[in-house]
CSV table of C-alpha atoms in Angstrom, one decimal:
chain,number,residue,atom,x,y,z
Y,430,MET,CA,-12.8,0.3,19.6
Y,431,ARG,CA,-13.2,2.9,16.8
Y,432,ILE,CA,-16.6,3.2,15.1
Y,433,GLY,CA,-16.1,4.5,11.6
Y,434,MET,CA,-18.2,6.7,9.4
Y,435,ARG,CA,-19.3,3.9,7.2
Y,436,THR,CA,-20.5,1.9,10.2
Y,437,ILE,CA,-22.6,4.8,11.4
Y,438,LYS,CA,-24.1,5.4,8.0
Y,439,THR,CA,-24.8,1.7,7.5
Y,440,VAL,CA,-26.6,1.4,10.9
Y,441,ILE,CA,-28.7,4.5,10.1
Y,442,SER,CA,-29.7,3.3,6.6
Y,443,VAL,CA,-30.7,-0.2,8.1
Y,444,PHE,CA,-32.7,1.5,10.8
Y,445,PHE,CA,-34.7,3.7,8.5
Y,446,SER,CA,-35.1,1.0,5.9
Y,447,MET,CA,-36.7,-1.3,8.5
Y,448,VAL,CA,-38.9,1.5,10.0
Y,449,THR,CA,-40.1,2.5,6.5
Y,450,ALA,CA,-40.8,-1.0,5.4
Y,451,GLY,CA,-42.6,-1.8,8.6
Y,452,SER,CA,-44.7,1.4,8.5
Y,453,LEU,CA,-45.8,0.4,5.0
Y,454,SER,CA,-46.9,-3.0,6.4
Y,455,LEU,CA,-44.7,-4.9,3.9
Y,456,LEU,CA,-44.2,-8.6,4.5
Y,457,TYR,CA,-40.7,-9.6,5.7
Y,458,TRP,CA,-39.9,-5.9,6.4
Y,459,PRO,CA,-36.6,-6.7,8.1
Y,460,ALA,CA,-35.3,-7.8,4.7
Y,461,ALA,CA,-35.2,-4.1,3.7
Y,462,GLY,CA,-32.7,-3.4,6.4
Y,463,ILE,CA,-30.5,-6.3,5.2
Y,464,ILE,CA,-30.6,-5.0,1.6
Y,465,ALA,CA,-29.5,-1.6,2.9
Y,466,LEU,CA,-26.8,-3.3,5.0
Y,467,LEU,CA,-25.4,-5.1,1.9
Y,468,SER,CA,-25.7,-2.1,-0.4
Y,469,VAL,CA,-23.9,0.7,1.4
Y,470,GLY,CA,-20.6,1.0,-0.5
Y,471,ASN,CA,-17.4,2.9,0.0
Y,472,THR,CA,-18.3,5.5,-2.5
Y,473,LYS,CA,-21.3,7.2,-4.1
Y,474,ARG,CA,-20.8,5.6,-7.5
Y,475,SER,CA,-20.1,2.1,-6.2
Y,476,THR,CA,-23.3,2.3,-4.1
Y,477,LEU,CA,-25.3,3.4,-7.2
Y,478,ARG,CA,-23.7,0.7,-9.4
Y,479,THR,CA,-24.6,-1.9,-6.7
Y,480,GLY,CA,-28.2,-0.7,-6.6
Y,481,MET,CA,-28.6,-0.8,-10.4
Y,482,ASN,CA,-27.1,-4.3,-10.6
Y,483,ARG,CA,-29.5,-5.5,-7.8
Y,484,ILE,CA,-32.5,-4.1,-9.5
Y,485,ALA,CA,-31.5,-5.8,-12.8
Y,486,ALA,CA,-30.8,-9.0,-10.8
Y,487,PHE,CA,-34.2,-8.7,-9.2
Y,488,ILE,CA,-36.0,-8.7,-12.5
Y,489,LEU,CA,-33.9,-11.7,-13.6
Y,490,ALA,CA,-34.6,-13.5,-10.3
Y,491,THR,CA,-38.3,-12.9,-10.5
Y,492,ALA,CA,-38.5,-14.2,-14.1
Y,493,THR,CA,-36.4,-17.2,-13.2
Y,494,ALA,CA,-38.5,-17.9,-10.0
Y,495,LEU,CA,-41.7,-17.8,-12.0
Y,496,PHE,CA,-40.4,-20.4,-14.4
Y,497,SER,CA,-38.9,-22.6,-11.6
Y,498,PHE,CA,-41.9,-22.6,-9.3
Y,499,PHE,CA,-44.3,-23.1,-12.2
Y,500,ALA,CA,-42.3,-26.1,-13.5
Y,501,VAL,CA,-41.5,-27.8,-10.1
Y,502,GLY,CA,-43.8,-26.1,-7.6
Y,503,TYR,CA,-43.2,-24.2,-4.4
Y,504,THR,CA,-40.8,-26.8,-3.0
Y,505,ILE,CA,-37.2,-27.1,-2.1
Y,506,PHE,CA,-36.7,-28.7,-5.5
Y,507,GLY,CA,-38.3,-25.6,-7.1
Y,508,PHE,CA,-36.0,-23.3,-5.2
Y,509,SER,CA,-33.0,-25.5,-6.1
Y,510,LEU,CA,-33.9,-25.3,-9.8
Y,511,PHE,CA,-34.2,-21.5,-9.4
Y,512,LEU,CA,-30.6,-21.4,-8.0
Y,513,PHE,CA,-29.4,-23.8,-10.7
Y,514,LEU,CA,-30.6,-21.3,-13.3
Y,515,PHE,CA,-30.3,-18.0,-11.6
Y,516,ILE,CA,-26.7,-18.2,-10.4
Y,517,PRO,CA,-25.1,-18.8,-13.9
Y,518,LEU,CA,-27.4,-16.3,-15.5
Y,519,ALA,CA,-26.5,-13.6,-13.0
Y,520,SER,CA,-22.8,-14.4,-13.5
Y,521,ARG,CA,-23.3,-14.3,-17.3
Y,522,PHE,CA,-24.8,-10.8,-17.1
Y,523,LYS,CA,-22.3,-9.7,-14.5
Y,524,LEU,CA,-25.0,-9.3,-11.8
Y,525,THR,CA,-23.3,-11.4,-9.1
Y,526,GLU,CA,-23.8,-8.7,-6.5
Y,527,GLY,CA,-27.5,-9.4,-6.6
Y,528,ILE,CA,-27.4,-13.2,-6.2
Y,529,VAL,CA,-27.5,-13.4,-2.4
Y,530,VAL,CA,-30.0,-10.6,-1.8
Y,531,ASN,CA,-32.4,-11.7,-4.5
Y,532,SER,CA,-32.1,-15.4,-3.5
Y,533,VAL,CA,-33.3,-14.3,-0.1
Y,534,LEU,CA,-36.3,-12.4,-1.6
Y,535,VAL,CA,-37.2,-15.5,-3.7
Y,536,THR,CA,-37.5,-17.6,-0.5
Y,537,HIS,CA,-40.4,-15.3,0.4
Y,538,TYR,CA,-42.2,-16.6,-2.7
Y,539,LEU,CA,-41.4,-20.1,-1.5
Y,540,VAL,CA,-42.7,-19.6,2.0
Y,541,GLU,CA,-45.9,-17.9,0.7
Y,542,GLU,CA,-46.3,-20.5,-2.0
Y,543,ASN,CA,-47.4,-17.9,-4.6
Y,544,MET,CA,-46.0,-15.2,-6.9
Y,545,SER,CA,-48.9,-12.9,-7.1
Y,546,TRP,CA,-48.4,-9.4,-8.4
Y,547,GLN,CA,-49.0,-8.1,-4.8
Y,548,LEU,CA,-46.2,-10.3,-3.4
Y,549,ILE,CA,-43.9,-9.3,-6.3
Y,550,GLY,CA,-44.7,-5.7,-5.5
Y,551,ASN,CA,-43.9,-6.4,-1.9
Y,552,GLU,CA,-40.4,-7.7,-2.7
Y,553,ALA,CA,-39.8,-4.8,-5.1
Y,554,GLY,CA,-40.7,-2.4,-2.3
Y,555,LEU,CA,-38.3,-4.1,0.0
Y,556,MET,CA,-35.6,-3.8,-2.6
Y,557,ALA,CA,-36.4,-0.2,-3.4
Y,558,ILE,CA,-36.5,0.9,0.2
Y,559,GLY,CA,-33.1,-0.7,1.1
Y,560,LEU,CA,-31.4,0.7,-2.0
Y,561,VAL,CA,-32.8,4.2,-1.5
Y,562,PHE,CA,-31.6,4.5,2.0
Y,563,ALA,CA,-28.2,3.0,1.1
Y,564,LEU,CA,-27.9,5.8,-1.5
Y,565,LEU,CA,-29.0,8.4,0.9
Y,566,ALA,CA,-26.5,7.3,3.5
Y,567,ASN,CA,-23.7,8.0,1.0
Y,568,VAL,CA,-25.0,11.5,0.0
Y,569,TYR,CA,-22.4,12.9,2.3
Y,570,MET,CA,-18.9,11.6,1.8
Y,571,PRO,CA,-15.9,13.4,3.4
Y,572,ASP,CA,-13.6,15.2,1.0
Y,573,ARG,CA,-10.3,13.4,0.7
Y,574,THR,CA,-8.5,16.2,-1.1
Y,575,LYS,CA,-6.6,17.3,2.0
Y,576,GLN,CA,-5.4,13.8,2.7
Y,577,LEU,CA,-4.4,13.2,-0.9
Y,578,LYS,CA,-2.3,16.4,-0.8
Y,579,GLU,CA,-0.6,15.4,2.4
Y,580,ASN,CA,0.2,12.0,0.8
Y,581,GLN,CA,1.7,13.9,-2.2
Y,582,ILE,CA,4.0,15.9,0.2
Y,583,GLN,CA,5.0,12.7,2.0
Y,584,ILE,CA,5.8,10.9,-1.2
Y,585,GLU,CA,7.9,13.7,-2.6
Y,586,LYS,CA,9.8,13.9,0.7
Y,587,GLU,CA,10.6,10.2,0.5
Y,588,PHE,CA,11.7,10.6,-3.2
Y,589,ARG,CA,14.1,13.4,-2.1
Y,590,ASN,CA,15.6,11.2,0.6
Y,591,ILE,CA,16.1,8.3,-1.7
Y,592,LEU,CA,17.7,10.4,-4.4
Y,593,ARG,CA,20.1,12.0,-1.8
Y,594,GLN,CA,21.0,8.5,-0.5
Y,595,MET,CA,21.7,7.3,-4.0
Y,596,ALA,CA,24.0,10.3,-4.5
Y,597,GLU,CA,25.8,9.5,-1.3
Y,598,PHE,CA,26.3,5.9,-2.5
Y,599,LEU,CA,28.3,7.2,-5.4
Y,600,LEU,CA,30.8,8.8,-3.1
Y,601,SER,CA,30.8,6.4,-0.1
Y,602,GLU,CA,29.5,3.2,-1.6
Y,603,ASN,CA,27.2,3.0,1.3
Y,604,LYS,CA,23.8,1.9,-0.1
Y,605,GLY,CA,22.1,1.9,3.3
Y,606,ASP,CA,18.4,0.9,3.2
Y,607,VAL,CA,17.4,2.5,-0.1
Y,608,GLN,CA,15.9,-0.7,-1.4
Y,609,ILE,CA,13.7,-1.0,1.7
Y,610,LYS,CA,12.7,2.6,1.4
Y,611,CYS,CA,11.7,2.0,-2.2
Y,612,GLU,CA,9.5,-0.9,-1.2
Y,613,HIS,CA,7.8,1.1,1.6
Y,614,LEU,CA,7.3,4.0,-0.7
Y,615,LEU,CA,5.8,1.8,-3.4
Y,616,THR,CA,3.3,0.4,-0.8
Y,617,PHE,CA,2.4,3.9,0.3
Y,618,ILE,CA,1.8,5.0,-3.2
Y,619,ARG,CA,-0.4,2.0,-3.9
Y,620,GLU,CA,-2.5,2.9,-0.9
Y,621,SER,CA,-2.7,6.5,-2.0
Y,622,GLN,CA,-3.7,5.5,-5.5
Y,623,GLU,CA,-6.6,3.5,-4.0
Y,624,ASP,CA,-7.6,6.5,-2.0
Y,625,ALA,CA,-7.5,8.6,-5.1
Y,626,ARG,CA,-9.8,6.1,-6.9
Y,627,GLU,CA,-12.3,6.3,-4.1
Y,628,HIS,CA,-12.0,10.1,-4.3
Y,629,GLN,CA,-13.0,9.9,-7.9
Y,630,GLU,CA,-15.9,7.6,-7.2
Y,631,ASN,CA,-17.5,10.2,-4.9
Y,632,TYR,CA,-18.3,12.6,-7.8
Y,633,TRP,CA,-21.5,12.2,-9.7
Y,634,LEU,CA,-20.9,14.3,-12.8
Y,635,ARG,CA,-17.2,14.4,-13.2
Y,636,GLN,CA,-14.2,12.3,-12.2
Y,637,PRO,CA,-11.1,14.3,-10.9
Y,638,LEU,CA,-8.4,12.1,-12.5
Y,639,TYR,CA,-5.4,14.2,-11.3
Y,640,TYR,CA,-4.5,12.4,-8.1
Y,641,GLU,CA,-5.0,8.9,-9.4
Y,642,THR,CA,-2.8,9.8,-12.4
Y,643,TYR,CA,-0.3,11.5,-10.2
Y,644,PHE,CA,0.2,8.5,-8.0
Y,645,SER,CA,0.4,6.2,-11.0
Y,646,MET,CA,3.2,8.4,-12.3
Y,647,ARG,CA,5.1,8.3,-9.0
Y,648,ARG,CA,4.6,4.6,-8.9
Y,649,ALA,CA,6.2,4.2,-12.3
Y,650,GLN,CA,9.1,6.3,-11.1
Y,651,VAL,CA,9.7,4.1,-8.1
Y,652,ASN,CA,10.0,1.1,-10.4
Y,653,VAL,CA,12.6,3.0,-12.5
Y,654,ILE,CA,14.6,3.9,-9.3
Y,655,LYS,CA,14.7,0.2,-8.4
Y,656,ASP,CA,16.4,-0.4,-11.8
Y,657,MET,CA,18.8,2.4,-11.2
Y,658,LEU,CA,19.8,1.0,-7.9
Y,659,GLU,CA,20.6,-2.3,-9.6
Y,660,ASN,CA,22.9,-0.5,-12.0
Y,661,LEU,CA,24.6,1.3,-9.2
Y,662,GLU,CA,25.2,-1.9,-7.3
Y,663,ARG,CA,27.0,-3.4,-10.4
Y,664,ILE,CA,29.4,-0.5,-10.8
Y,665,GLN,CA,32.7,-1.5,-9.3
Y,666,GLN,CA,34.1,2.0,-8.9
Y,667,PRO,CA,31.2,4.3,-8.3
Y,668,ALA,CA,33.2,7.0,-6.7
Y,669,TYR,CA,35.4,7.3,-9.8
Y,670,TYR,CA,32.5,7.6,-12.3
Y,671,GLY,CA,29.9,9.1,-10.0
Y,672,LYS,CA,31.2,12.6,-9.4
Y,673,HIS,CA,29.2,14.0,-12.4
Y,674,ILE,CA,26.0,12.1,-11.5
Y,675,TYR,CA,26.3,13.0,-7.8
Y,676,GLY,CA,25.5,16.6,-8.6
Y,677,LEU,CA,22.7,15.6,-10.9
Y,678,LEU,CA,21.0,13.5,-8.2
Y,679,ILE,CA,21.4,16.2,-5.6
Y,680,TYR,CA,20.0,18.8,-7.9
Y,681,THR,CA,17.1,16.5,-8.7
Y,682,ALA,CA,16.5,15.9,-5.0
Y,683,GLU,CA,16.5,19.7,-4.2
Y,684,THR,CA,14.1,20.6,-7.1
Y,685,PHE,CA,11.9,17.5,-6.8
Y,686,SER,CA,8.3,18.7,-6.5
Y,687,GLU,CA,4.8,18.4,-8.0
Y,688,SER,CA,5.3,21.5,-10.1
Y,689,ASN,CA,8.7,20.6,-11.6
Y,690,ASP,CA,8.2,19.6,-15.2
Y,691,GLY,CA,11.7,18.1,-15.4
Y,692,ARG,CA,12.9,20.1,-18.4
Y,693,GLN,CA,16.0,21.5,-16.7
Y,694,ILE,CA,16.9,18.1,-15.3
Y,695,LEU,CA,16.7,16.5,-18.7
Y,696,ALA,CA,19.0,19.3,-20.0
Y,697,ARG,CA,21.5,18.5,-17.3
Y,698,ILE,CA,21.3,14.8,-18.1
Y,699,GLU,CA,22.3,15.6,-21.7
Y,700,GLU,CA,25.3,17.6,-20.4
Y,701,VAL,CA,26.4,14.5,-18.4
Y,702,TYR,CA,26.0,12.4,-21.6
Y,703,VAL,CA,28.3,14.8,-23.4
Y,704,LEU,CA,30.9,14.6,-20.6
Y,705,TYR,CA,31.0,10.8,-20.6
Y,706,ARG,CA,31.2,10.7,-24.4
Y,707,GLN,CA,34.3,12.8,-24.2
Y,708,MET,CA,36.0,10.5,-21.7
Y,709,PRO,CA,38.8,8.3,-22.9
Y,710,LEU,CA,37.7,4.8,-24.0
Y,711,PRO,CA,37.9,2.1,-21.3
Y,712,THR,CA,41.2,0.2,-21.2
Y,713,SER,CA,40.1,-2.8,-19.2
Y,714,ARG,CA,37.1,-5.1,-18.9
Y,715,PRO,CA,36.0,-3.8,-15.4
Y,716,GLU,CA,36.2,-0.3,-16.7
Y,717,PHE,CA,34.2,-1.2,-19.8
Y,718,GLU,CA,31.5,-2.9,-17.6
Y,719,ASP,CA,31.3,0.1,-15.3
Y,720,ARG,CA,30.9,2.5,-18.2
Y,721,ALA,CA,28.1,0.3,-19.6
Y,722,GLU,CA,26.3,0.2,-16.3
Y,723,LEU,CA,26.8,4.0,-16.0
Y,724,PHE,CA,25.2,4.5,-19.4
Y,725,GLN,CA,22.3,2.3,-18.5
Y,726,PHE,CA,21.9,4.2,-15.2
Y,727,LEU,CA,21.7,7.5,-17.2
Y,728,GLN,CA,19.2,6.0,-19.5
Y,729,SER,CA,17.0,4.9,-16.6
Y,730,PHE,CA,17.4,8.2,-14.9
Y,731,LYS,CA,16.3,10.0,-18.1
Y,732,SER,CA,13.3,7.7,-18.2
Y,733,PHE,CA,12.6,8.6,-14.6
Y,734,ILE,CA,12.5,12.3,-15.4
Y,735,GLU,CA,10.6,11.8,-18.7
Y,736,ILE,CA,7.8,10.1,-16.8
Y,737,LYS,CA,7.2,13.3,-14.8
Y,738,ALA,CA,7.7,15.5,-17.9
Y,739,GLU,CA,5.0,13.6,-19.8
Y,740,PHE,CA,2.7,13.9,-16.8
Y,741,SER,CA,3.2,17.6,-16.7
Y,742,GLN,CA,2.4,17.9,-20.4
Y,743,GLN,CA,-1.0,16.3,-19.8
Y,744,LYS,CA,-2.1,19.3,-17.7
Y,745,ILE,CA,-4.8,17.3,-15.9
Y,746,LYS,CA,-7.1,19.4,-13.8
Y,747,LYS,CA,-7.4,18.7,-10.0
């Protein structure tokens, strides 16, 4: 059994929340620990957002409880009226994260059968203590930059393998498991993109957009490659038409990297376009269809490179 960093931080925040609330002689002091438990997020910003939402929801819950208990009394019917009003209101104001926690706090009013300023202050104290320790727990977040860079290297390696395999298909017509590799690569990129988003969320004053944008770009490229594979599969004589594209794919695989802006590859694609325009017109339907698929393949390949070229032009800082 592996105990993760988040588990350790959650336990610590719960412990100190309960100790602090108990030392201040707050009623229902264990609730502070539960609030901390439910408020420790995956990132600094998500924890802060959760805290702000729960504070806003607390104000809304207190006002709704005042009305409900005043109208019906401190009974189950009063609490039911509170829920009947509070849940849709919290949803309306996008404060759903605060529904459960604040509903629990309102039960304290129900049990005590009063909503004095002292008791409201008690509940506010429980909320504040839990949220503060949840935020403190996330002051330290491990830097994911190294992992994101390793993911980049792995993704580029997989792209090179796929491009080489596509090139081999043009000569041997052996597609192999390229389609499966594309799906696996797409899954890995999605996971890396999620890691990049969490990496962004751990900065207070700035959001490093580079990695999330990079993985988004690579994800778009995989989808284009899948279209290119479909074109290749429909070409009846890939070996006859593919000798020019073979060199293009191999060159792309050899130069495929984060720093390559794609300009030279785009120039080579234009050269291949010129070569195929100079070829004799097709004399049969299969030849015509192959030529059409080949043209579509080149169009997709050009889009594949242009996606990277556009990314390079953005010059996003890491």
